[in-house]
Amino acid sequence: MNLRGSVLAVLLLLPVEAPTRAHATVSPLDLVEPVAAYKLYVLDQLQSLVAGTRAFTDAVKAGDVARARTLYAPTRMHYEAIEPIAELFGDLDKSIDSRADDHERGEKDAAFSGFHRIEYGLFAHNSAEGLAPVADRLMADVTELRKRIEDLTLPPEKVVGGAAVLMEEVAATKISGEEDRYSHTDLWDFRGNVDGSKKIVDLFQPLIAKDDPAFAKKVEANFAIVDKVLEKYRTADGYQVYDKLTDMDRRVLAGAVNTLAEDLSTLRGKLGLD
Amino acid sequence: MTNERFRDKAWGRTIVDRRRLLGALGAAGSAVATNTIPAFAASAPRNVTDAPADSRVLQSQPFYGPHQPGVVTPRPAAGMIASFDVLATNRTDLVRLFRRLTERIAFLMKGGSPPELDAKLPPADSGILGPIVVPDNLTITVSVGESLFDNRFDLTAFKPVHLSRMSKFANDALEASLCHGDLSLQFSSNTPDTNIHALRDIVKNLPDLLLLRWKQEGSVPAMPPKAGGQPESARNFLGFRDGSANPEAGNAALMDRLVWVSDLREPAWARGGTYQVVRIIRNFVERWDRTPLQEQEAIIGRRKASGAPLAGGVEHDEPDYGGDPDGKITPLDAHIRLANPRTSEAREHRILRRPFNYSNGVTKSGQLDMGLLFIAYQADLTNGFIAIQNRLKGEPLEEYIKPVGGGYFFTLPGVTGEGDFLGRALFAAAGMAVSGQ
């Protein structure tokens, strides 16, 4: 990864003037370094995603259901962490991560593919039968995703906006346990989304804290609440199934996530981005 | 502090805008008064998407007073109940919740201009009522559930005497996702959009303190104005008038007896409050519509068209059960006879019903999912709703209705003025810090 090239590319994308009534003291130049650092994070996650998907799809194709089941959640966590960037490519996102209810005929729909299609086979039917072509396509899709993102200059507003997008993602679909409805590994995805969002906030933290320390502190406190609850459900090799989450903890998570979504929705404006 | 400043600024602007708005609406209003409906039909060419013009959007209800609004306030056309889990985990945050809620309600009921923020930020208001929020006759009524008095805030000793978790009655099929809650908000206004605007405002402003649990919207059908004579009750989705035997909400002495809590056995903070019962009661309307009229009338105990008792007369005539001991006129198991046997005991425990009709869509069986969002207020929950519902056990109407949700709540006493806030008396009684800002 050529960090300098990326920095230059980012510079060209930034607004020339800084009409930041929301936040006057952040200059576009201040954003260059965190955006470049974020790209390194994304590429890192993509590398893990590609390697993980290779092992996962190999297990599926070998009919090793037990192994495939254990690899499902840790693999897709890397996708969840960078979802706002991955989603820039709608065709791939649909192919990699759509859920049965995104398709008119649900699980029976021929277009139902990707992680959740394999999840359906592995967890609802405890079988890898007929999944080989789906696995091949998933592997091809994540490889293609990595290639496209490598070539992409990350738009700063997408990067900063991504922190809130990830929280919206959790608030809308993860908190209900409907994302991984066959495997109930939602807490892994939850962790992926939260880590991805926290990474963005951390990278821009010096800029945020400089102008609005109270805001920065509040955001940090809510991330800490989420962390504390998720840690309660950690196991030796991951997270407990979603059904174990108590009503009380679900409410605590929902409150912290909704508040983060609300607060982080102001982040672009605070940094003077459109 | 910031809020105070904003309010002053906002109001300076609002008064001007509103005067203009009022002027414009005044002209339209008088045209309506002199010429009625054809005046509108004959006016300049209109676009199909023009907003319906209605000067009632400027109607407002007072927020401050010894009792909360929305209980004895005449029921407008649109209502909603939203139930929440309280997310506060300590007493400081609990007080912050009720202060913030009070601020939002005071603003929403009065109307005005939300602050204008930098366009790079999400707007402060959803904007669904436009840049000037009109009051539209909105009331928001705040009530608390039995679960708020659990050990989280150490409030157990201060629970109103009759407040309990709603338990299942024989004919109920309660769905957990539609029941109970730490806090209920009743929204009533002239239009559903105004209620939704208010709900979204509260959800947006208190994300760390309240989590929506369930909600149910409803409506009341309007009737043409009647020249002279007593107004008639609105109809429910069974086609019958609902509320005919309601105590007169305009009679303050009667409300003090039947609705507002004054019992010395109740905690002192609760005086001026009332018990709220919410029930989501599904009606099997297809089956009801296939039931002979005389059977429908016998089940309810009233004439369908007029709402009069079965002996005849008009809606508000009292049925004479003394002269009909065997139920030859009004069957002994008719709904209105069981609900209110017109004994002196029943008379003293009448409840104030303020329901809305709801319609939610289609069931898996292809039937209409609709019914009654039953809301009632009373000073004594045990001898009020619970006693009535127990008397109704086994009534023939049960074949046509199925309660699926709701809960019992205690409607807090009113907010007396700007320094006061909802729940202050309760929190003060429990030893929480409630003074200052």
XYZ file of C-alpha atoms in Angstrom:
711
model
C 0.000 0.000 0.000
C 1.412 3.335 -1.068
C 0.567 5.656 1.793
C 1.912 8.776 0.110
C -0.117 8.228 -3.056
C -3.206 7.762 -1.013
C -2.556 10.947 0.947
C -2.272 12.940 -2.264
C -5.425 11.418 -3.672
C -7.310 12.246 -0.510
C -6.083 15.834 -0.677
C -7.560 16.283 -4.124
C -10.952 15.169 -2.914
C -11.140 17.573 -0.025
C -13.110 20.802 -0.248
C -10.953 23.809 -1.097
C -12.719 26.147 1.232
C -13.780 25.273 4.732
C -17.247 26.727 5.316
C -17.523 24.978 8.614
C -20.021 26.818 10.696
C -20.502 23.640 12.695
C -16.795 23.475 13.325
C -14.551 26.281 12.258
C -11.233 25.005 13.470
C -10.897 21.757 11.514
C -8.943 22.280 8.317
C -9.269 19.864 5.387
C -5.598 19.092 5.694
C -6.213 17.741 9.176
C -8.297 14.983 7.650
C -5.624 13.602 5.354
C -3.755 11.540 7.863
C -6.733 9.846 9.534
C -8.320 9.028 6.167
C -5.085 7.441 4.980
C -4.756 5.515 8.218
C -8.324 4.321 7.821
C -7.535 2.955 4.380
C -4.761 0.871 5.910
C -7.263 -0.457 8.431
C -9.715 -1.343 5.674
C -7.042 -3.146 3.670
C -6.034 -5.027 6.774
C -9.605 -6.149 7.348
C -9.899 -7.116 3.688
C -6.820 -9.263 3.934
C -8.338 -11.121 6.883
C -11.639 -11.348 5.046
C -10.071 -12.881 1.948
C -7.939 -15.336 3.938
C -10.865 -16.248 6.184
C -13.226 -16.692 3.269
C -10.696 -18.961 1.592
C -10.613 -21.293 4.607
C -14.384 -21.022 5.084
C -15.288 -21.787 1.483
C -12.718 -24.593 1.310
C -14.407 -26.217 4.301
C -17.827 -25.788 2.685
C -16.633 -27.339 -0.553
C -14.962 -30.211 1.299
C -18.284 -30.894 3.019
C -16.689 -30.261 6.410
C -19.838 -28.790 7.989
C -18.436 -28.634 11.523
C -15.382 -26.668 10.458
C -17.380 -24.410 8.165
C -19.775 -23.611 10.995
C -16.963 -22.495 13.294
C -15.426 -20.321 10.561
C -18.661 -18.567 9.563
C -18.870 -15.841 12.228
C -15.179 -14.918 12.634
C -14.831 -14.595 8.868
C -17.755 -12.280 8.200
C -16.850 -10.080 11.172
C -14.183 -8.480 8.961
C -16.819 -7.671 6.379
C -19.072 -6.121 9.006
C -16.220 -3.938 10.272
C -15.797 -2.201 6.904
C -19.381 -2.358 5.713
C -19.751 1.362 4.904
C -16.880 1.057 2.429
C -17.866 -2.382 1.154
C -21.377 -1.079 0.562
C -20.037 1.455 -1.914
C -20.161 -1.490 -4.327
C -23.841 -2.363 -4.287
C -23.561 -5.293 -6.693
C -20.997 -7.066 -4.521
C -22.720 -6.214 -1.244
C -25.934 -7.761 -2.510
C -24.117 -10.854 -3.656
C -21.997 -11.213 -0.496
C -24.285 -10.145 2.339
C -27.974 -10.030 1.327
C -30.474 -11.758 3.582
C -33.309 -14.060 2.594
C -35.868 -11.304 3.077
C -34.070 -9.143 0.518
C -35.348 -11.654 -2.028
C -38.919 -12.080 -3.099
C -38.903 -15.841 -2.718
C -36.833 -15.812 0.459
C -34.536 -18.775 1.033
C -35.789 -20.494 -2.110
C -34.843 -17.568 -4.318
C -32.150 -18.395 -6.867
C -30.569 -14.963 -6.301
C -30.126 -15.606 -2.559
C -26.340 -16.035 -2.276
C -23.303 -15.183 -0.199
C -22.665 -15.593 3.511
C -26.292 -15.909 4.559
C -27.122 -18.485 1.887
C -24.284 -20.645 3.182
C -25.324 -19.903 6.769
C -28.801 -21.156 5.902
C -27.442 -24.470 4.632
C -24.921 -24.990 7.412
C -27.097 -24.013 10.360
C -30.718 -24.540 9.301
C -30.009 -27.867 7.544
C -26.657 -28.826 9.035
C -25.488 -29.562 5.524
C -23.109 -28.262 2.880
C -24.971 -29.961 0.101
C -25.271 -27.877 -3.040
C -23.270 -25.047 -1.498
C -20.081 -25.446 -3.564
C -21.114 -23.035 -6.345
C -22.265 -20.498 -3.722
C -18.892 -20.844 -1.992
C -16.998 -20.331 -5.248
C -18.958 -17.212 -5.994
C -18.449 -15.822 -2.492
C -14.709 -16.333 -2.817
C -14.686 -14.607 -6.199
C -16.793 -11.743 -4.800
C -14.579 -10.958 -1.809
C -11.481 -11.161 -3.999
C -13.070 -8.714 -6.395
C -14.087 -6.499 -3.466
C -10.524 -6.291 -2.252
C -9.298 -5.406 -5.723
C -11.845 -2.635 -6.125
C -11.175 -1.115 -2.713
C -7.406 -1.235 -3.261
C -7.942 0.910 -6.337
C -10.320 3.254 -4.556
C -9.557 6.650 -3.116
C -11.696 6.771 -0.030
C -13.984 9.801 -0.004
C -13.440 11.471 3.418
C -17.156 12.045 3.967
C -17.801 8.336 3.437
C -15.104 7.459 5.918
C -16.283 9.856 8.619
C -19.960 9.145 7.859
C -19.193 5.446 8.156
C -18.978 5.693 11.937
C -22.678 6.554 12.095
C -23.637 4.187 9.258
C -22.251 1.260 11.231
C -24.326 2.260 14.254
C -27.455 2.594 12.103
C -26.686 -0.901 10.872
C -26.598 -2.239 14.423
C -29.687 -0.277 15.507
C -31.768 -1.431 12.552
C -30.859 -5.100 12.158
C -28.404 -6.414 14.739
C -30.239 -5.439 17.912
C -33.181 -7.621 16.885
C -31.097 -10.729 16.214
C -32.429 -10.982 12.672
C -29.113 -10.694 10.820
C -27.758 -14.163 11.567
C -31.087 -15.847 12.028
C -29.862 -19.402 11.412
C -26.559 -19.342 13.303
C -27.497 -16.742 15.968
C -23.958 -15.405 15.796
C -25.218 -11.812 15.730
C -22.941 -10.725 18.559
C -19.906 -11.334 16.324
C -21.366 -9.031 13.662
C -22.272 -6.609 16.387
C -18.627 -6.618 17.466
C -17.479 -6.112 13.869
C -19.764 -3.116 13.344
C -18.853 -1.533 16.661
C -15.101 -2.033 16.161
C -15.357 -0.541 12.678
C -17.171 2.501 14.009
C -14.869 2.901 16.996
C -11.841 2.737 14.671
C -13.124 5.737 12.714
C -13.907 7.702 15.865
C -10.470 6.904 17.295
C -8.694 8.068 14.157
C -10.525 11.386 14.177
C -10.529 11.651 17.957
C -7.836 14.379 18.213
C -9.839 16.604 15.851
C -13.139 15.956 17.608
C -11.767 16.374 21.103
C -10.089 19.638 20.180
C -13.396 21.290 19.309
C -15.921 19.517 21.475
C -14.381 17.611 24.362
C -17.757 16.960 25.979
C -19.014 15.295 22.811
C -15.873 13.191 22.506
C -16.233 12.098 26.103
C -19.907 11.175 25.705
C -19.179 9.099 22.586
C -16.356 7.316 24.356
C -18.595 6.571 27.334
C -21.243 4.990 25.114
C -18.676 2.840 23.303
C -17.518 1.723 26.743
C -21.080 0.684 27.662
C -21.341 -1.404 24.482
C -17.948 -2.972 25.172
C -18.867 -3.869 28.701
C -22.027 -5.682 27.657
C -20.396 -7.505 24.734
C -17.545 -8.660 26.945
C -20.076 -10.356 29.228
C -20.922 -12.669 26.344
C -17.382 -13.442 25.217
C -16.339 -17.097 25.174
C -12.939 -18.718 24.696
C -13.274 -18.534 20.913
C -15.823 -15.811 20.281
C -19.301 -14.892 21.430
C -22.303 -16.684 22.807
C -25.367 -17.139 20.631
C -27.696 -14.176 20.437
C -30.472 -15.900 22.417
C -28.294 -15.728 25.514
C -28.474 -11.947 25.545
C -30.780 -10.928 28.394
C -33.603 -8.445 27.839
C -31.894 -6.057 30.184
C -28.586 -6.211 28.301
C -30.366 -5.888 24.976
C -31.978 -2.680 26.238
C -28.673 -1.320 27.527
C -27.060 -2.061 24.158
C -29.977 -0.499 22.271
C -29.789 2.687 24.328
C -26.029 3.077 23.859
C -26.230 2.223 20.144
C -29.139 4.628 19.496
C -27.304 7.384 21.327
C -24.116 6.674 19.357
C -26.096 6.710 16.109
C -27.632 10.048 17.104
C -24.323 11.608 18.186
C -22.183 10.213 15.379
C -24.688 11.522 12.839
C -23.211 14.958 13.577
C -19.613 13.863 12.986
C -19.408 14.815 9.311
C -20.816 18.259 10.074
C -18.513 18.710 13.015
C -15.522 18.018 10.772
C -16.819 20.355 8.101
C -17.592 17.620 5.578
C -20.579 17.519 3.245
C -29.495 27.425 29.824
C -28.935 26.990 26.115
C -32.485 25.837 25.834
C -33.902 28.907 27.542
C -31.988 31.120 25.202
C -33.178 29.182 22.210
C -36.757 29.363 23.337
C -36.669 33.127 23.671
C -35.122 33.512 20.282
C -37.446 31.000 18.724
C -40.507 32.616 20.173
C -39.557 36.085 18.946
C -39.575 34.689 15.463
C -42.584 32.497 15.947
C -44.909 35.228 17.065
C -44.320 37.133 13.839
C -44.674 34.054 11.671
C -47.669 32.929 13.514
C -49.450 36.267 13.230
C -49.051 35.983 9.491
C -50.239 32.409 9.552
C -53.196 33.335 11.706
C -54.132 36.217 9.410
C -54.167 33.956 6.395
C -56.080 31.256 8.158
C -58.546 33.762 9.593
C -59.673 34.728 6.107
C -60.129 31.127 5.067
C -61.882 30.391 8.323
C -64.559 33.031 7.864
C -65.215 31.839 4.330
C -65.902 28.445 5.755
C -68.184 29.835 8.419
C -70.418 31.804 6.032
C -70.403 29.635 2.987
C -69.578 26.135 4.236
C -68.206 23.479 1.956
C -69.071 24.680 -1.591
C -66.882 27.774 -1.058
C -63.884 25.496 -1.062
C -65.043 23.530 -4.046
C -65.530 26.724 -6.073
C -62.217 28.331 -5.153
C -59.229 28.749 -7.468
C -57.851 25.716 -9.275
C -56.035 23.485 -6.847
C -53.349 20.939 -7.133
C -54.244 17.451 -6.028
C -51.268 17.510 -3.684
C -52.221 20.777 -1.963
C -52.347 20.322 1.790
C -55.883 20.170 3.197
C -56.489 23.620 4.730
C -57.710 23.477 8.311
C -57.436 26.301 10.838
C -57.731 23.760 13.647
C -53.995 23.112 13.346
C -53.598 26.256 15.476
C -55.731 24.916 18.341
C -53.725 24.310 21.474
C -54.310 22.830 24.906
C -52.738 24.147 28.113
C -49.855 22.074 29.437
C -49.562 23.475 32.975
C -52.113 22.701 35.682
C -52.830 20.477 38.672
C -53.638 17.578 36.322
C -52.042 16.495 33.086
C -53.884 17.270 29.858
C -55.288 14.468 27.704
C -57.484 12.903 30.372
C -60.576 15.109 30.695
C -59.563 17.002 27.534
C -62.166 16.345 24.791
C -60.830 13.566 22.608
C -59.621 14.771 19.190
C -59.653 12.612 16.062
C -56.203 11.006 16.339
C -54.607 9.149 19.228
C -51.606 7.010 19.958
C -50.145 5.144 22.895
C -46.403 4.526 22.940
C -44.842 2.411 25.673
C -41.181 2.651 26.600
C -38.512 0.950 28.655
C -36.650 3.419 30.828
C -32.898 3.104 30.188
C -31.739 5.325 33.040
C -29.762 3.229 35.497
C -29.461 5.703 38.345
C -31.567 8.334 40.047
C -29.742 11.282 38.494
C -30.511 10.046 34.994
C -34.099 9.251 35.972
C -34.652 12.860 37.023
C -32.889 14.046 33.858
C -35.305 11.909 31.812
C -38.420 13.493 33.312
C -37.012 17.012 33.100
C -36.135 16.556 29.446
C -39.487 14.945 28.707
C -41.256 17.874 30.361
C -39.287 20.346 28.219
C -40.117 18.535 24.994
C -43.813 18.220 25.815
C -44.107 21.883 26.818
C -42.606 22.840 23.450
C -44.578 20.383 21.328
C -47.946 21.298 22.867
C -47.346 25.015 22.426
C -45.626 24.865 19.047
C -42.963 27.183 17.695
C -39.776 27.102 15.676
C -37.138 24.476 16.370
C -33.577 25.861 16.286
C -31.961 26.199 12.890
C -28.687 24.317 12.836
C -25.782 24.341 10.436
C -26.930 22.577 7.255
C -23.983 20.204 7.607
C -25.676 18.743 10.678
C -28.842 16.675 10.868
C -31.745 19.077 11.515
C -33.030 19.458 15.067
C -36.578 18.602 14.028
C -37.930 15.963 11.655
C -39.634 18.784 9.751
C -42.777 16.790 9.044
C -44.968 19.671 10.247
C -42.845 22.272 8.438
C -40.446 24.862 9.871
C -43.048 26.090 12.356
C -44.415 23.343 14.570
C -48.166 23.884 14.967
C -49.803 22.644 18.173
C -52.781 21.042 16.370
C -54.578 20.422 19.651
C -51.813 18.080 20.801
C -51.744 16.699 24.303
C -49.102 14.302 25.598
C -49.952 12.439 28.775
C -47.180 10.746 30.728
C -47.856 7.695 32.883
C -45.575 5.224 34.620
C -45.838 1.466 34.885
C -45.456 -0.763 37.901
C -41.988 -1.814 36.688
C -40.623 1.699 37.300
C -41.141 0.997 40.996
C -38.854 -2.049 41.014
C -35.473 -1.935 42.736
C -33.653 0.106 40.051
C -34.404 3.468 41.603
C -35.452 2.444 45.057
C -39.000 3.687 44.469
C -40.819 0.582 45.719
C -42.140 2.268 48.853
C -43.697 5.050 46.786
C -45.771 2.975 44.376
C -49.431 3.991 44.044
C -51.570 1.530 46.001
C -53.476 -0.014 43.080
C -50.697 -0.004 40.493
C -49.884 -3.535 39.358
C -48.647 -5.371 36.316
C -51.662 -6.099 34.116
C -52.554 -9.755 34.471
C -54.364 -11.867 31.954
C -58.170 -12.019 31.973
C -59.909 -15.172 30.836
C -60.517 -14.023 27.254
C -57.126 -12.336 26.784
C -54.451 -13.588 24.409
C -51.719 -11.196 25.428
C -48.646 -10.865 23.239
C -45.562 -10.073 25.289
C -44.308 -7.604 22.687
C -47.484 -5.501 23.082
C -47.693 -5.386 26.858
C -46.573 -3.318 29.822
C -43.683 -0.847 29.951
C -41.938 1.475 32.391
C -43.574 4.531 30.877
C -46.491 5.244 28.566
C -47.079 8.312 26.458
C -50.561 9.059 25.209
C -50.565 11.417 22.240
C -53.862 12.953 21.106
C -54.283 15.613 18.442
C -56.281 16.495 15.375
C -54.106 14.563 12.945
C -51.984 11.391 13.077
C -49.011 13.297 11.609
C -48.919 15.602 14.624
C -48.767 12.626 16.986
C -46.038 11.009 14.911
C -44.075 14.260 14.831
C -44.225 14.433 18.626
C -43.201 10.791 19.039
C -40.235 11.220 16.697
C -39.177 14.321 18.580
C -39.113 12.421 21.842
C -37.374 9.365 20.376
C -34.709 11.634 18.851
C -34.164 13.709 21.960
C -33.998 10.948 24.566
C -32.162 8.023 22.903
C -30.060 7.272 25.973
C -33.025 7.359 28.362
C -36.012 5.778 26.611
C -36.346 2.759 24.351
C -39.578 2.285 22.424
C -41.290 -0.962 23.345
C -44.577 -0.884 21.436
C -46.999 1.628 20.036
C -50.548 1.665 18.775
C -52.228 4.421 16.824
C -55.946 4.972 16.528
C -58.576 7.352 15.283
C -62.109 8.485 15.952
C -64.593 9.037 13.128
C -65.879 12.626 12.810
C -69.600 13.322 12.461
C -71.411 16.229 10.810
C -72.092 18.991 13.368
C -75.543 18.585 14.867
C -77.795 21.611 15.284
C -79.072 21.652 18.883
C -79.563 18.638 21.109
C -76.981 16.591 22.948
C -73.800 15.610 21.124
C -73.511 11.922 20.344
C -70.670 9.531 21.116
C -68.377 8.425 18.319
C -68.633 4.900 16.962
C -66.224 2.037 17.372
C -65.334 -0.566 14.735
C -68.316 -2.674 15.745
C -70.456 0.220 14.509
C -71.800 1.003 17.982
C -71.493 4.259 19.872
C -68.796 3.955 22.504
C -68.731 5.996 25.701
C -72.466 6.678 26.079
C -72.387 6.090 29.833
C -69.129 7.986 30.393
C -69.218 10.398 33.374
C -69.241 14.037 32.219
C -65.615 15.085 31.855
C -66.602 18.746 32.123
C -67.925 18.266 35.662
C -64.860 19.044 37.783
C -66.368 17.848 41.064
C -67.332 14.540 39.457
C -63.851 14.141 37.960
C -62.319 14.821 41.381
C -64.365 11.918 42.699
C -64.089 9.412 39.868
C -60.860 10.181 38.022
C -58.296 12.128 40.039
C -56.611 10.355 42.911
C -57.369 11.905 46.301
C -57.586 8.802 48.501
C -55.581 9.322 51.696
C -54.307 5.737 51.457
C -52.419 6.732 48.316
C -48.945 8.261 48.626
C -49.230 12.043 48.898
C -47.231 12.614 45.689
C -49.857 10.714 43.695
C -52.740 13.102 44.449
C -53.993 14.703 41.292
C -52.829 11.761 39.224
C -54.996 8.958 37.860
C -54.793 5.305 36.837
C -54.520 4.693 33.108
C -55.623 1.402 31.585
C -54.596 0.607 28.016
C -55.955 -2.410 26.188
C -55.415 -3.321 22.548
C -58.607 -5.219 21.799
C -58.809 -6.891 18.436
C -62.331 -7.055 16.944
C -63.274 -9.920 14.629
C -65.076 -7.576 12.294
C -65.816 -9.960 9.423
C -67.639 -12.260 11.790
C -69.373 -9.337 13.501
C -70.586 -8.023 10.134
C -72.105 -11.462 9.485
C -74.099 -11.380 12.733
C -77.827 -10.464 12.627
C -78.562 -6.934 13.772
C -80.830 -8.020 16.621
C -78.125 -10.308 17.926
C -75.510 -7.541 17.743
C -77.851 -5.247 19.677
C -78.587 -7.913 22.300
C -74.855 -8.561 22.752
C -74.085 -4.876 23.283
C -77.380 -3.913 24.958
C -78.037 -0.853 22.777
C -79.727 0.084 19.533
C -77.045 0.215 16.864
C -78.314 3.238 14.936
C -79.130 5.583 17.796
C -77.123 4.176 20.664
C -80.255 4.273 22.820
C -80.937 1.583 25.424
C -82.959 -1.346 24.095
C -86.114 0.049 25.705
C -85.867 2.927 23.227
C -85.358 6.689 23.643
C -82.063 8.425 22.945
C -78.404 7.559 23.501
C -77.922 9.148 26.890
C -81.143 7.789 28.465
C -80.469 5.542 31.436
C -81.542 1.939 30.969
C -84.023 0.833 33.653
C -82.675 -2.478 34.924
C -84.879 -2.317 38.047
C -87.922 -2.704 35.851
C -86.258 -5.471 33.849
C -84.916 -7.916 36.465
C -85.080 -10.951 34.156
C -83.368 -9.303 31.231
C -86.416 -9.404 28.954
C -85.469 -6.007 27.474
C -81.728 -5.820 28.109
C -80.281 -9.341 28.430
C -78.539 -9.901 31.764
C -75.292 -10.684 29.929
C -75.455 -7.695 27.582
C -72.144 -5.835 27.513
C -73.436 -2.555 28.920
C -75.436 -4.248 31.651
C -72.498 -6.260 32.945
C -70.092 -3.344 32.601
C -72.340 -0.916 34.419
C -75.247 -2.515 36.297
C -76.312 1.002 37.349
C -76.074 0.174 41.039
C -74.880 2.846 43.467
C -71.667 0.856 43.893
C -71.048 0.816 40.130
C -71.974 4.493 39.911
C -69.206 5.398 42.364
C -66.621 3.452 40.393
C -67.386 4.611 36.890
C -64.329 4.981 34.681
C -63.604 7.651 32.089
C -63.133 5.951 28.735
C -61.165 7.746 26.014
C -60.617 5.095 23.334
C -59.560 5.199 19.682
C -60.256 2.762 16.849
C -57.227 1.080 15.337
C -56.585 -0.616 12.017
C -53.243 -2.328 11.464
C -53.332 -4.359 8.292
C -54.180 -7.957 7.518
C -53.738 -11.108 9.585
C -52.111 -14.276 8.260
C -55.640 -15.594 7.693
C -56.444 -12.671 5.405
C -58.708 -11.009 7.954
C -58.666 -7.365 8.945
C -56.489 -6.684 11.971
C -58.468 -3.944 13.660
C -60.194 -3.131 16.888
C -60.241 -0.796 19.817
C -57.336 0.994 21.472
C -59.142 1.097 24.785
C -57.893 3.826 27.121
C -59.590 4.550 30.447
C -58.849 6.682 33.489
C -59.988 6.185 37.068
C -59.119 7.083 40.650
C -59.329 3.450 41.773
C -57.987 0.810 39.414
C -59.131 -2.151 41.497
C -62.747 -1.074 41.810
C -62.678 0.601 38.423
C -61.462 -1.227 35.328
C -60.421 -4.467 37.031
C -63.823 -4.914 38.713
C -65.636 -4.097 35.475
C -63.510 -6.484 33.432
C -64.139 -9.247 35.959
C -67.904 -8.690 35.664
C -67.598 -8.979 31.877
C -66.099 -12.476 32.089
C -67.992 -14.829 29.828
C -70.044 -12.109 28.090
C -71.291 -13.103 24.615
C -69.221 -10.273 23.116
C -66.089 -12.319 23.922
C -66.643 -14.347 20.773
C -66.002 -11.249 18.723
C -63.122 -9.628 20.580
C -59.645 -10.620 21.715
C -57.509 -8.384 23.930
C -53.900 -8.797 22.773
C -51.953 -6.087 24.569
C -51.822 -3.045 26.814
C -50.917 -2.364 30.395
C -51.680 -0.522 33.595
C -50.001 2.809 34.230
C -50.224 5.660 36.684
C -50.704 9.074 35.098
C -48.504 11.506 37.003
C -49.977 14.674 38.535
C -49.773 17.785 36.366
C -46.894 20.227 35.965
C -47.846 23.365 37.844
C -45.532 25.846 36.138
C -42.176 26.419 34.488
C -40.087 25.491 37.533
C -41.948 22.208 37.930
C -41.496 18.979 35.968
C -43.311 15.674 35.569
C -42.745 13.319 38.473
C -41.103 15.973 40.671
C -43.325 15.225 43.677
C -42.541 11.499 43.443
C -38.794 12.039 43.199
C -38.818 14.585 46.002
C -40.751 12.164 48.224
C -38.121 9.498 47.466
C -35.342 11.869 48.499
C -33.926 12.689 45.076
C -32.428 16.061 44.224
C -35.116 17.910 42.286
C -34.408 21.599 42.793
C -32.555 23.908 40.421
C -31.907 23.167 36.775
